[in-house]
JSON list of C-alpha atoms in Angstrom, two decimals:
[
{"chain": "A", "resi": 21, "resn": "MET", "atom": "CA", "xyz": [11.87, 9.95, 100.03]},
{"chain": "A", "resi": 22, "resn": "LYS", "atom": "CA", "xyz": [13.50, 12.06, 97.35]},
{"chain": "A", "resi": 23, "resn": "LEU", "atom": "CA", "xyz": [16.12, 10.43, 95.16]},
{"chain": "A", "resi": 24, "resn": "LYS", "atom": "CA", "xyz": [18.58, 12.10, 92.81]},
{"chain": "A", "resi": 25, "resn": "ASN", "atom": "CA", "xyz": [18.09, 11.25, 89.14]},
{"chain": "A", "resi": 26, "resn": "GLU", "atom": "CA", "xyz": [21.31, 9.23, 89.05]},
{"chain": "A", "resi": 27, "resn": "THR", "atom": "CA", "xyz": [20.30, 7.23, 92.13]},
{"chain": "A", "resi": 28, "resn": "TYR", "atom": "CA", "xyz": [16.86, 6.57, 90.66]},
{"chain": "A", "resi": 29, "resn": "ASP", "atom": "CA", "xyz": [18.35, 5.46, 87.33]},
{"chain": "A", "resi": 30, "resn": "VAL", "atom": "CA", "xyz": [20.73, 3.01, 89.03]},
{"chain": "A", "resi": 31, "resn": "GLY", "atom": "CA", "xyz": [17.94, 1.67, 91.23]},
{"chain": "A", "resi": 32, "resn": "LYS", "atom": "CA", "xyz": [15.65, 1.26, 88.24]},
{"chain": "A", "resi": 33, "resn": "TRP", "atom": "CA", "xyz": [18.38, -0.63, 86.35]},
{"chain": "A", "resi": 34, "resn": "LEU", "atom": "CA", "xyz": [18.94, -2.90, 89.36]},
{"chain": "A", "resi": 35, "resn": "VAL", "atom": "CA", "xyz": [15.24, -3.63, 89.78]},
{"chain": "A", "resi": 36, "resn": "LEU", "atom": "CA", "xyz": [14.30, -4.05, 86.12]},
{"chain": "A", "resi": 37, "resn": "ILE", "atom": "CA", "xyz": [17.40, -5.75, 84.70]},
{"chain": "A", "resi": 38, "resn": "PHE", "atom": "CA", "xyz": [20.11, -6.89, 87.10]},
{"chain": "A", "resi": 39, "resn": "LEU", "atom": "CA", "xyz": [18.26, -8.50, 90.02]},
{"chain": "A", "resi": 40, "resn": "PRO", "atom": "CA", "xyz": [15.79, -10.52, 87.90]},
{"chain": "A", "resi": 41, "resn": "ALA", "atom": "CA", "xyz": [18.68, -11.72, 85.71]},
{"chain": "A", "resi": 42, "resn": "LEU", "atom": "CA", "xyz": [20.65, -12.61, 88.84]},
{"chain": "A", "resi": 43, "resn": "ALA", "atom": "CA", "xyz": [17.73, -14.63, 90.19]},
{"chain": "A", "resi": 44, "resn": "VAL", "atom": "CA", "xyz": [17.46, -16.60, 86.94]},
{"chain": "A", "resi": 45, "resn": "LEU", "atom": "CA", "xyz": [21.23, -17.16, 86.83]},
{"chain": "A", "resi": 46, "resn": "LEU", "atom": "CA", "xyz": [21.35, -18.38, 90.43]},
{"chain": "A", "resi": 47, "resn": "GLY", "atom": "CA", "xyz": [18.36, -20.64, 89.88]},
{"chain": "A", "resi": 48, "resn": "GLY", "atom": "CA", "xyz": [19.85, -22.17, 86.74]},
{"chain": "A", "resi": 49, "resn": "LEU", "atom": "CA", "xyz": [23.32, -22.65, 88.18]},
{"chain": "A", "resi": 50, "resn": "GLY", "atom": "CA", "xyz": [21.88, -24.00, 91.41]},
{"chain": "A", "resi": 51, "resn": "ASP", "atom": "CA", "xyz": [19.95, -26.67, 89.54]},
{"chain": "A", "resi": 52, "resn": "LEU", "atom": "CA", "xyz": [22.87, -27.44, 87.24]},
{"chain": "A", "resi": 53, "resn": "TYR", "atom": "CA", "xyz": [25.39, -27.86, 90.05]},
{"chain": "A", "resi": 54, "resn": "SER", "atom": "CA", "xyz": [22.95, -29.18, 92.67]},
{"chain": "A", "resi": 55, "resn": "TRP", "atom": "CA", "xyz": [23.54, -26.33, 95.10]},
{"chain": "A", "resi": 56, "resn": "GLY", "atom": "CA", "xyz": [21.53, -26.53, 98.28]},
{"chain": "A", "resi": 57, "resn": "ASN", "atom": "CA", "xyz": [18.87, -23.94, 99.12]},
{"chain": "A", "resi": 58, "resn": "THR", "atom": "CA", "xyz": [18.72, -22.59, 95.57]},
{"chain": "A", "resi": 59, "resn": "ALA", "atom": "CA", "xyz": [14.98, -21.95, 95.81]},
{"chain": "A", "resi": 60, "resn": "THR", "atom": "CA", "xyz": [15.48, -20.02, 99.04]},
{"chain": "A", "resi": 61, "resn": "ILE", "atom": "CA", "xyz": [18.20, -17.86, 97.52]},
{"chain": "A", "resi": 62, "resn": "VAL", "atom": "CA", "xyz": [16.17, -17.14, 94.37]},
{"chain": "A", "resi": 63, "resn": "THR", "atom": "CA", "xyz": [13.09, -16.30, 96.44]},
{"chain": "A", "resi": 64, "resn": "THR", "atom": "CA", "xyz": [15.17, -13.95, 98.60]},
{"chain": "A", "resi": 65, "resn": "VAL", "atom": "CA", "xyz": [16.55, -12.13, 95.55]},
{"chain": "A", "resi": 66, "resn": "ASN", "atom": "CA", "xyz": [13.03, -11.81, 94.12]},
{"chain": "A", "resi": 67, "resn": "LEU", "atom": "CA", "xyz": [11.64, -10.47, 97.40]},
{"chain": "A", "resi": 68, "resn": "VAL", "atom": "CA", "xyz": [14.40, -7.86, 97.60]},
{"chain": "A", "resi": 69, "resn": "THR", "atom": "CA", "xyz": [13.65, -6.93, 93.97]},
{"chain": "A", "resi": 70, "resn": "ILE", "atom": "CA", "xyz": [9.96, -6.44, 94.75]},
{"chain": "A", "resi": 71, "resn": "PHE", "atom": "CA", "xyz": [10.76, -4.37, 97.83]},
{"chain": "A", "resi": 72, "resn": "LEU", "atom": "CA", "xyz": [13.17, -2.09, 95.96]},
{"chain": "A", "resi": 73, "resn": "GLY", "atom": "CA", "xyz": [10.73, -1.76, 93.07]},
{"chain": "A", "resi": 74, "resn": "SER", "atom": "CA", "xyz": [8.02, -0.64, 95.48]},
{"chain": "A", "resi": 75, "resn": "VAL", "atom": "CA", "xyz": [10.31, 1.95, 97.07]},
{"chain": "A", "resi": 76, "resn": "LEU", "atom": "CA", "xyz": [11.29, 3.28, 93.64]},
{"chain": "A", "resi": 77, "resn": "GLN", "atom": "CA", "xyz": [7.65, 3.46, 92.55]},
{"chain": "A", "resi": 78, "resn": "ILE", "atom": "CA", "xyz": [6.73, 5.45, 95.67]},
{"chain": "A", "resi": 79, "resn": "SER", "atom": "CA", "xyz": [9.58, 7.87, 94.95]},
{"chain": "A", "resi": 80, "resn": "SER", "atom": "CA", "xyz": [8.50, 8.15, 91.32]},
{"chain": "A", "resi": 81, "resn": "ASN", "atom": "CA", "xyz": [4.87, 8.81, 92.27]},
{"chain": "A", "resi": 82, "resn": "LYS", "atom": "CA", "xyz": [5.88, 11.55, 94.71]},
{"chain": "A", "resi": 83, "resn": "PHE", "atom": "CA", "xyz": [8.06, 13.16, 92.02]},
{"chain": "A", "resi": 84, "resn": "HIS", "atom": "CA", "xyz": [5.25, 13.12, 89.45]},
{"chain": "A", "resi": 85, "resn": "ASP", "atom": "CA", "xyz": [2.69, 14.39, 91.97]},
{"chain": "A", "resi": 86, "resn": "LYS", "atom": "CA", "xyz": [5.01, 17.30, 92.78]},
{"chain": "A", "resi": 87, "resn": "LYS", "atom": "CA", "xyz": [5.38, 18.11, 89.07]},
{"chain": "A", "resi": 88, "resn": "GLU", "atom": "CA", "xyz": [1.59, 18.13, 88.59]},
{"chain": "A", "resi": 89, "resn": "ILE", "atom": "CA", "xyz": [1.15, 20.56, 91.49]},
{"chain": "A", "resi": 90, "resn": "GLY", "atom": "CA", "xyz": [3.79, 22.82, 89.97]},
{"chain": "A", "resi": 91, "resn": "GLY", "atom": "CA", "xyz": [6.55, 22.27, 92.47]},
{"chain": "A", "resi": 92, "resn": "GLY", "atom": "CA", "xyz": [8.96, 20.48, 90.15]},
{"chain": "A", "resi": 93, "resn": "ASP", "atom": "CA", "xyz": [10.71, 21.27, 86.92]},
{"chain": "A", "resi": 94, "resn": "SER", "atom": "CA", "xyz": [8.51, 20.72, 83.94]},
{"chain": "A", "resi": 95, "resn": "ASP", "atom": "CA", "xyz": [9.60, 20.31, 80.35]},
{"chain": "A", "resi": 96, "resn": "GLU", "atom": "CA", "xyz": [8.25, 23.78, 79.59]},
{"chain": "A", "resi": 97, "resn": "THR", "atom": "CA", "xyz": [10.52, 25.45, 82.19]},
{"chain": "A", "resi": 98, "resn": "LYS", "atom": "CA", "xyz": [13.52, 23.61, 80.75]},
{"chain": "A", "resi": 99, "resn": "GLY", "atom": "CA", "xyz": [12.80, 24.78, 77.21]},
{"chain": "A", "resi": 100, "resn": "VAL", "atom": "CA", "xyz": [11.90, 21.27, 76.02]},
{"chain": "A", "resi": 101, "resn": "LYS", "atom": "CA", "xyz": [8.81, 20.95, 73.84]}
]
């Protein structure tokens, strides 16, 4: 699966920042306001986060493997040192 840089960046932000923060927020508010099934909701958000993180890591590994083989843009071809 090949992702555009923008898609990867948004996915990475979701997985590393937004979804874990959402899980903590939902867990805290659920306890505070005695919402039912809070643990189930938090677990679901965390499972989705883990799944998306795995998909992003697979995409990242394929990108880096392609760069090592010489099929991708390297910093040298972009003029970056």
